[in-house]
Amino acid sequence: MGSTTSSFPERIELAGEGLVLRDWTEADLAAMPDLFDHPDIAHWTPIVSPFDAAAARARLDRGRKMRAEGSTVLLAITADGGEPLGEVMLRRAPEGTEIGYVIGPAHRGQGLAARAVRVMAAYAFGQLGVEHVILELEAENAASAAVAAKAGFRLLDVPLIAGEEKGRPYVLQTWGLWSDRSRSGVSGR
């Protein structure tokens, strides 16, 4: 279920764990550079750097295009539907339904990433009918590995993914989380 050709709803708002995950809007453009223009984000994610007003516009437009194509949803992480604190992504890919996240530097240490990942996973399980979701993270990114564990993911015994982004080589581990209905027969480390 959840093929790469089926579309996502035009609007998505998910509430849970004390968060509201909502669509990005033009009103968020001014806040996006403060969230995404940071050395940690430039290092650990494919988000462009430096991240300025033009990059914010491009990200908003690209997010809308990817949703219309049925491949990816980018949602603002908020406490109450207002100020964006970060972003959570759900991407349909050949290797599985992947979740990703970025928390603005000023908003870290509040458990936002783990909570947003759990809310997005619940959406994938309940609304999209997927049986498992994955996170792909660099082992050296201790903060993201801690988020994965806190969100209930398990490190999987699968081949590492090597690549290069922004001129920097990386090696990703795959972490997995299964829906309650598909837990039997799951193996992981």
Coordinates of N, CA and C in Angstrom, one line a residue:
M1 N 0.8 -1.2 0.0 CA 0.0 0.0 0.0 C 0.9 1.2 0.0
G2 N 0.3 2.4 -0.4 CA 1.1 3.6 -0.4 C 2.1 3.6 -1.6
S3 N 1.6 3.3 -2.8 CA 2.5 3.3 -3.9 C 3.0 4.7 -4.2
T4 N 4.1 4.8 -5.0 CA 4.7 6.1 -5.2 C 3.9 6.9 -6.2
T5 N 2.9 6.3 -6.8 CA 2.1 7.1 -7.7 C 0.8 7.7 -7.1
S6 N 0.4 7.3 -5.9 CA -0.8 7.8 -5.3 C -0.4 9.2 -4.7
S7 N -1.4 10.1 -4.7 CA -1.1 11.4 -4.2 C -1.3 11.6 -2.8
F8 N -0.8 12.6 -2.2 CA -1.0 13.0 -0.8 C -2.2 14.0 -0.9
P9 N -2.9 14.2 0.3 CA -3.9 15.2 0.3 C -3.3 16.6 0.1
E10 N -4.1 17.5 -0.5 CA -3.7 18.9 -0.8 C -3.3 19.6 0.5
R11 N -4.0 19.4 1.6 CA -3.6 20.0 2.9 C -3.5 18.8 3.9
I12 N -2.5 19.0 4.8 CA -2.3 18.0 5.9 C -2.0 18.8 7.2
E13 N -2.7 18.4 8.2 CA -2.4 18.9 9.6 C -2.6 17.8 10.5
L14 N -1.5 17.5 11.2 CA -1.5 16.3 12.1 C -1.2 16.8 13.5
A15 N -2.0 16.4 14.5 CA -1.9 16.8 15.9 C -1.6 15.6 16.7
G16 N -0.7 15.7 17.7 CA -0.4 14.7 18.6 C 0.9 15.0 19.4
E17 N 1.1 14.4 20.5 CA 2.3 14.5 21.3 C 2.6 16.0 21.6
G18 N 1.6 16.8 21.8 CA 1.8 18.2 22.1 C 2.3 19.0 20.9
L19 N 2.1 18.5 19.7 CA 2.6 19.2 18.5 C 1.5 19.3 17.5
V20 N 1.6 20.3 16.6 CA 0.8 20.3 15.4 C 1.8 20.4 14.2
L21 N 1.7 19.4 13.3 CA 2.5 19.4 12.1 C 1.6 19.9 11.0
R22 N 2.0 20.9 10.4 CA 1.1 21.6 9.4 C 1.9 22.0 8.1
D23 N 1.1 22.3 7.1 CA 1.7 22.7 5.8 C 2.5 24.0 6.0
W24 N 3.6 24.1 5.3 CA 4.4 25.4 5.2 C 3.5 26.4 4.4
T25 N 3.6 27.6 4.7 CA 2.9 28.7 4.0 C 3.8 29.8 3.7
E26 N 3.4 30.7 2.9 CA 4.2 31.9 2.5 C 4.5 32.7 3.8
A27 N 3.6 32.7 4.8 CA 3.9 33.4 6.1 C 5.1 32.9 6.8
D28 N 5.5 31.6 6.5 CA 6.7 31.0 7.1 C 8.0 31.3 6.5
L29 N 8.0 31.9 5.3 CA 9.2 32.2 4.6 C 10.3 33.0 5.4
A30 N 9.8 34.0 6.1 CA 10.8 34.8 6.9 C 11.4 34.0 8.0
A31 N 10.7 33.0 8.6 CA 11.3 32.2 9.7 C 12.2 31.1 9.2
M32 N 12.1 30.7 8.0 CA 12.8 29.5 7.5 C 14.4 29.7 7.6
P33 N 15.0 30.8 7.2 CA 16.4 30.9 7.4 C 16.9 30.7 8.8
D34 N 16.2 31.2 9.8 CA 16.6 31.0 11.2 C 16.6 29.5 11.6
L35 N 15.7 28.8 11.0 CA 15.6 27.4 11.3 C 16.7 26.5 10.5
F36 N 16.9 26.9 9.3 CA 17.7 26.0 8.4 C 19.2 26.5 8.1
D37 N 19.5 27.7 8.4 CA 20.8 28.2 8.1 C 21.7 28.1 9.3
H38 N 22.2 26.9 9.4 CA 23.1 26.6 10.6 C 24.1 25.5 10.2
P39 N 25.3 25.6 10.7 CA 26.4 24.6 10.3 C 26.0 23.2 10.5
D40 N 25.3 22.8 11.6 CA 24.9 21.4 11.9 C 24.0 20.9 10.8
I41 N 23.0 21.8 10.4 CA 22.0 21.4 9.3 C 22.7 21.3 8.0
A42 N 23.7 22.2 7.7 CA 24.4 22.1 6.5 C 25.2 20.9 6.4
H43 N 25.8 20.4 7.6 CA 26.6 19.2 7.6 C 25.8 17.9 7.5
W44 N 24.8 17.8 8.3 CA 24.1 16.5 8.4 C 22.9 16.3 7.4
T45 N 22.5 17.3 6.7 CA 21.3 17.2 5.9 C 21.6 17.7 4.4
P46 N 20.8 17.3 3.5 CA 20.9 17.8 2.1 C 20.4 19.2 1.9
I47 N 19.9 19.8 3.0 CA 19.3 21.2 2.8 C 20.4 22.2 2.4
V48 N 20.1 23.0 1.4 CA 21.1 23.9 0.9 C 21.7 24.9 2.0
S49 N 22.9 25.3 1.7 CA 23.6 26.2 2.6 C 24.5 27.1 1.8
P50 N 24.5 28.4 2.0 CA 23.7 29.1 3.0 C 22.2 29.0 2.7
F51 N 21.4 29.1 3.7 CA 19.9 29.1 3.5 C 19.4 30.5 3.8
D52 N 19.0 31.1 2.7 CA 18.5 32.5 2.7 C 17.1 32.6 2.3
A53 N 16.6 33.8 2.0 CA 15.2 34.0 1.6 C 14.9 33.3 0.2
A54 N 15.9 33.3 -0.7 CA 15.7 32.6 -2.0 C 15.6 31.1 -1.7
A55 N 16.5 30.6 -0.8 CA 16.4 29.2 -0.5 C 15.1 28.8 0.1
A56 N 14.6 29.7 1.0 CA 13.3 29.4 1.6 C 12.2 29.3 0.5
R57 N 12.1 30.3 -0.4 CA 11.1 30.2 -1.5 C 11.3 29.0 -2.3
A58 N 12.5 28.6 -2.6 CA 12.8 27.4 -3.4 C 12.3 26.2 -2.7
R59 N 12.6 26.1 -1.4 CA 12.2 24.9 -0.6 C 10.6 24.8 -0.5
L60 N 10.0 25.9 -0.3 CA 8.5 25.9 -0.2 C 7.9 25.4 -1.6
D61 N 8.4 26.0 -2.7 CA 8.0 25.6 -4.0 C 8.3 24.1 -4.3
R62 N 9.5 23.7 -4.0 CA 9.9 22.3 -4.2 C 9.0 21.3 -3.4
G63 N 8.8 21.7 -2.1 CA 7.9 20.9 -1.3 C 6.5 20.7 -1.9
R64 N 6.0 21.8 -2.4 CA 4.7 21.7 -3.0 C 4.7 20.8 -4.3
K65 N 5.7 20.9 -5.1 CA 5.9 20.1 -6.3 C 6.0 18.6 -5.9
M66 N 6.8 18.3 -4.9 CA 7.0 16.9 -4.5 C 5.7 16.3 -4.0
R67 N 5.0 17.1 -3.2 CA 3.7 16.6 -2.7 C 2.7 16.3 -3.9
A68 N 2.7 17.3 -4.8 CA 1.8 17.1 -6.0 C 2.2 15.8 -6.8
E69 N 3.5 15.5 -6.9 CA 3.9 14.3 -7.6 C 3.7 13.1 -6.8
G70 N 3.3 13.2 -5.5 CA 3.1 12.0 -4.6 C 4.3 11.4 -4.0
S71 N 5.4 12.1 -4.0 CA 6.6 11.5 -3.5 C 7.0 11.9 -2.1
T72 N 6.7 13.2 -1.7 CA 7.2 13.7 -0.4 C 6.3 14.7 0.2
V73 N 6.2 14.7 1.5 CA 5.5 15.7 2.2 C 6.4 16.4 3.2
L74 N 6.5 17.7 3.2 CA 7.3 18.5 4.2 C 6.3 19.3 5.0
L75 N 6.4 19.1 6.3 CA 5.5 19.8 7.2 C 6.3 20.6 8.3
A76 N 5.8 21.7 8.6 CA 6.3 22.5 9.7 C 6.0 21.9 11.0
I77 N 7.0 21.8 11.9 CA 6.7 21.3 13.3 C 6.4 22.6 14.1
T78 N 5.2 22.5 14.7 CA 4.8 23.7 15.6 C 4.3 23.1 16.9
A79 N 4.2 24.0 17.9 CA 3.6 23.6 19.2 C 2.1 23.7 19.1
D80 N 1.6 24.7 18.3 CA 0.2 25.0 18.3 C -0.4 25.4 17.0
G81 N 0.3 25.1 15.9 CA -0.1 25.5 14.6 C 0.5 26.8 14.1
G82 N 1.2 27.5 15.0 CA 1.7 28.8 14.7 C 3.2 28.8 14.3
E83 N 4.1 29.3 15.1 CA 5.5 29.5 14.7 C 6.1 28.1 14.4
P84 N 6.8 28.1 13.2 CA 7.5 26.8 12.9 C 8.8 26.7 13.8
L85 N 9.0 25.5 14.3 CA 10.2 25.2 15.1 C 11.1 24.2 14.4
G86 N 10.7 23.7 13.3 CA 11.5 22.7 12.5 C 10.6 22.2 11.4
E87 N 11.1 21.0 10.9 CA 10.4 20.4 9.8 C 10.5 18.9 9.9
V88 N 9.4 18.2 9.5 CA 9.4 16.8 9.4 C 9.0 16.4 8.0
M89 N 9.6 15.4 7.5 CA 9.4 14.9 6.1 C 9.0 13.5 6.1
L90 N 8.1 13.2 5.1 CA 7.8 11.8 4.8 C 8.0 11.6 3.3
R91 N 8.8 10.6 2.9 CA 9.2 10.5 1.5 C 9.0 9.0 1.2
R92 N 8.2 8.8 0.1 CA 8.1 7.5 -0.5 C 9.3 7.2 -1.4
A93 N 10.0 6.2 -1.2 CA 11.2 5.9 -1.9 C 11.3 4.4 -2.2
P94 N 12.1 4.0 -3.2 CA 12.2 2.5 -3.5 C 12.6 1.7 -2.2
E95 N 13.4 2.3 -1.4 CA 13.9 1.6 -0.2 C 12.9 1.6 0.9
G96 N 11.8 2.3 0.8 CA 10.8 2.3 1.9 C 10.3 3.7 2.1
T97 N 9.3 3.8 3.1 CA 8.8 5.1 3.4 C 9.7 5.7 4.5
E98 N 10.3 6.8 4.1 CA 11.4 7.4 5.0 C 10.8 8.7 5.6
I99 N 11.2 8.8 6.9 CA 10.9 10.0 7.6 C 12.3 10.8 7.9
G100 N 12.2 12.1 7.8 CA 13.4 12.9 8.1 C 12.9 14.1 8.9
Y101 N 13.9 14.8 9.6 CA 13.5 15.9 10.4 C 14.6 16.9 10.6
V102 N 14.3 18.1 10.9 CA 15.3 19.1 11.2 C 14.6 20.0 12.3
I103 N 15.3 20.3 13.3 CA 14.9 21.2 14.4 C 15.7 22.4 14.4
G104 N 15.1 23.6 14.3 CA 15.9 24.8 14.4 C 16.7 24.9 15.6
P105 N 17.9 25.4 15.5 CA 18.9 25.4 16.7 C 18.3 26.0 18.0
A106 N 17.5 27.0 17.8 CA 16.9 27.7 19.0 C 15.8 26.8 19.7
H107 N 15.4 25.7 19.1 CA 14.3 24.9 19.6 C 14.7 23.5 20.0
R108 N 16.0 23.2 20.0 CA 16.5 21.9 20.3 C 16.4 21.6 21.8
G109 N 16.4 20.3 22.2 CA 16.4 19.9 23.6 C 15.0 19.9 24.2
Q110 N 14.0 19.9 23.4 CA 12.6 19.9 23.9 C 11.9 18.6 23.5
G111 N 12.6 17.7 22.8 CA 12.0 16.4 22.4 C 11.2 16.6 21.1
L112 N 11.3 17.7 20.4 CA 10.5 18.0 19.3 C 10.7 16.9 18.2
A113 N 11.9 16.6 17.9 CA 12.2 15.6 16.8 C 11.5 14.3 17.0
A114 N 11.8 13.7 18.2 CA 11.2 12.3 18.4 C 9.7 12.4 18.4
R115 N 9.1 13.4 19.0 CA 7.6 13.5 19.0 C 7.1 13.7 17.5
A116 N 7.8 14.6 16.7 CA 7.3 14.8 15.4 C 7.4 13.5 14.5
V117 N 8.5 12.8 14.7 CA 8.7 11.5 14.0 C 7.6 10.5 14.4
R118 N 7.3 10.4 15.7 CA 6.2 9.5 16.1 C 4.9 9.9 15.5
V119 N 4.6 11.2 15.4 CA 3.3 11.6 14.8 C 3.3 11.3 13.3
M120 N 4.4 11.6 12.6 CA 4.4 11.3 11.2 C 4.4 9.8 10.9
A121 N 5.0 9.0 11.8 CA 4.9 7.5 11.6 C 3.5 7.1 11.8
A122 N 2.8 7.6 12.8 CA 1.4 7.2 13.0 C 0.6 7.6 11.8
Y123 N 0.8 8.7 11.2 CA 0.1 9.1 9.9 C 0.4 8.1 8.8
A124 N 1.7 7.7 8.7 CA 2.0 6.7 7.6 C 1.3 5.4 7.9
F125 N 1.3 5.0 9.1 CA 0.7 3.7 9.4 C -0.8 3.8 9.3
G126 N -1.4 4.8 9.8 CA -2.9 4.9 9.9 C -3.5 5.4 8.6
Q127 N -3.0 6.4 8.0 CA -3.6 7.0 6.8 C -3.1 6.5 5.5
L128 N -1.8 6.1 5.4 CA -1.2 5.7 4.2 C -1.1 4.1 4.1
G129 N -1.3 3.5 5.2 CA -1.4 2.0 5.3 C 0.0 1.3 5.1
V130 N 1.1 2.1 5.3 CA 2.4 1.4 5.3 C 2.6 0.6 6.5
E131 N 3.4 -0.4 6.4 CA 3.7 -1.3 7.5 C 4.9 -1.0 8.3
H132 N 5.9 -0.3 7.7 CA 7.0 0.2 8.4 C 7.6 1.5 7.8
V133 N 8.3 2.2 8.6 CA 8.9 3.5 8.2 C 10.4 3.4 8.6
I134 N 11.2 4.1 7.8 CA 12.7 4.1 8.1 C 13.2 5.5 8.4
L135 N 14.3 5.5 9.0 CA 15.2 6.7 9.2 C 16.5 6.3 8.6
E136 N 17.2 7.2 7.9 CA 18.5 7.0 7.4 C 19.4 8.0 8.0
L137 N 20.4 7.6 8.8 CA 21.2 8.5 9.6 C 22.7 8.1 9.6
E138 N 23.5 9.1 9.7 CA 24.9 8.9 9.8 C 25.2 8.4 11.3
A139 N 26.0 7.4 11.4 CA 26.3 6.8 12.8 C 26.9 7.9 13.7
E140 N 27.7 8.8 13.0 CA 28.4 9.8 13.8 C 27.5 10.9 14.3
N141 N 26.3 10.9 13.8 CA 25.3 11.9 14.2 C 24.6 11.4 15.5
A142 N 25.2 11.6 16.6 CA 24.7 11.0 17.9 C 23.4 11.6 18.3
A143 N 23.1 12.8 18.0 CA 21.8 13.4 18.3 C 20.7 12.8 17.5
S144 N 20.9 12.5 16.2 CA 19.9 11.8 15.5 C 19.7 10.4 15.8
A145 N 20.8 9.7 16.2 CA 20.7 8.3 16.7 C 19.9 8.3 18.0
A146 N 20.1 9.3 18.8 CA 19.3 9.3 20.1 C 17.8 9.6 19.8
V147 N 17.5 10.4 18.8 CA 16.1 10.7 18.4 C 15.5 9.4 17.9
A148 N 16.2 8.7 17.0 CA 15.7 7.4 16.5 C 15.3 6.4 17.6
A149 N 16.2 6.3 18.6 CA 16.0 5.4 19.7 C 14.8 5.8 20.5
K150 N 14.8 7.1 20.8 CA 13.7 7.7 21.6 C 12.3 7.6 20.9
A151 N 12.3 7.6 19.6 CA 11.1 7.5 18.8 C 10.6 6.1 18.7
G152 N 11.4 5.1 19.2 CA 11.1 3.7 19.1 C 11.6 2.9 17.9
F153 N 12.5 3.6 17.2 CA 13.1 2.9 16.0 C 14.2 1.9 16.5
R154 N 14.5 0.9 15.7 CA 15.6 0.0 15.9 C 16.6 0.0 14.8
L155 N 17.9 0.0 15.1 CA 18.9 -0.1 14.1 C 18.7 -1.4 13.3
L156 N 18.7 -1.4 12.0 CA 18.5 -2.6 11.2 C 19.8 -3.2 10.8
D157 N 19.8 -4.5 10.6 CA 20.9 -5.2 10.1 C 20.8 -5.3 8.6
V158 N 21.0 -4.2 8.0 CA 21.0 -4.1 6.5 C 22.3 -3.4 6.0
P159 N 22.6 -3.5 4.8 CA 23.8 -2.8 4.3 C 23.7 -1.3 4.5
L160 N 24.9 -0.7 4.8 CA 25.0 0.7 4.9 C 24.9 1.4 3.5
I161 N 24.5 2.6 3.5 CA 24.3 3.4 2.3 C 25.4 4.4 2.2
A162 N 26.2 4.3 1.2 CA 27.3 5.3 1.0 C 27.0 6.2 -0.1
G163 N 27.4 7.4 0.1 CA 27.1 8.4 -1.0 C 27.9 9.7 -0.7
E164 N 27.6 10.7 -1.5 CA 28.3 12.0 -1.3 C 27.2 13.1 -1.5
E165 N 27.3 14.1 -0.6 CA 26.4 15.2 -0.7 C 27.2 16.5 -0.4
K166 N 27.0 17.5 -1.2 CA 27.7 18.8 -1.0 C 29.2 18.6 -0.9
G167 N 29.8 17.6 -1.7 CA 31.2 17.4 -1.7 C 31.7 16.6 -0.5
R168 N 30.8 16.1 0.4 CA 31.2 15.4 1.6 C 30.7 13.9 1.5
P169 N 31.6 12.9 1.7 CA 31.1 11.6 1.7 C 30.4 11.3 3.0
Y170 N 29.4 10.4 2.9 CA 28.6 9.9 4.0 C 28.3 8.5 4.0
V171 N 28.0 7.9 5.1 CA 27.6 6.5 5.2 C 26.4 6.5 6.2
L172 N 25.3 6.0 5.7 CA 24.0 6.0 6.4 C 23.7 4.7 7.0
Q173 N 23.2 4.6 8.2 CA 22.6 3.5 8.8 C 21.1 3.6 8.6
T174 N 20.4 2.4 8.6 CA 19.0 2.4 8.4 C 18.3 2.0 9.7
W175 N 17.4 2.8 10.2 CA 16.6 2.5 11.4 C 15.2 2.2 11.0
G176 N 14.5 1.3 11.7 CA 13.1 1.0 11.3 C 12.1 1.0 12.4
L177 N 10.9 1.2 12.1 CA 9.8 1.2 13.0 C 8.6 0.5 12.3
W178 N 8.0 -0.4 13.0 CA 6.9 -1.2 12.3 C 5.6 -0.8 13.0
S179 N 4.5 -0.9 12.2 CA 3.2 -0.6 12.7 C 2.8 -1.8 13.6
D180 N 1.9 -1.6 14.5 CA 1.4 -2.6 15.5 C 1.0 -3.8 14.8
R181 N 0.3 -3.6 13.6 CA -0.3 -4.8 12.9 C 0.8 -5.6 12.1
S182 N 2.0 -5.1 12.0 CA 3.0 -5.9 11.3 C 4.2 -6.3 12.1
R183 N 4.1 -6.3 13.4 CA 5.3 -6.5 14.2 C 5.8 -8.0 14.2
S184 N 5.0 -8.9 13.8 CA 5.4 -10.3 13.8 C 6.4 -10.5 12.7
G185 N 7.5 -11.2 13.0 CA 8.5 -11.6 12.0 C 9.5 -10.5 11.7
V186 N 9.5 -9.4 12.5 CA 10.4 -8.3 12.3 C 11.8 -8.7 12.9
S187 N 12.8 -8.5 12.2 CA 14.1 -8.6 12.8 C 14.9 -7.3 12.6
G188 N 15.6 -7.0 13.6 CA 16.5 -5.8 13.6 C 17.5 -5.9 14.7
R189 N 18.4 -4.9 14.8 CA 19.4 -4.9 15.8 C 19.2 -3.5 16.5

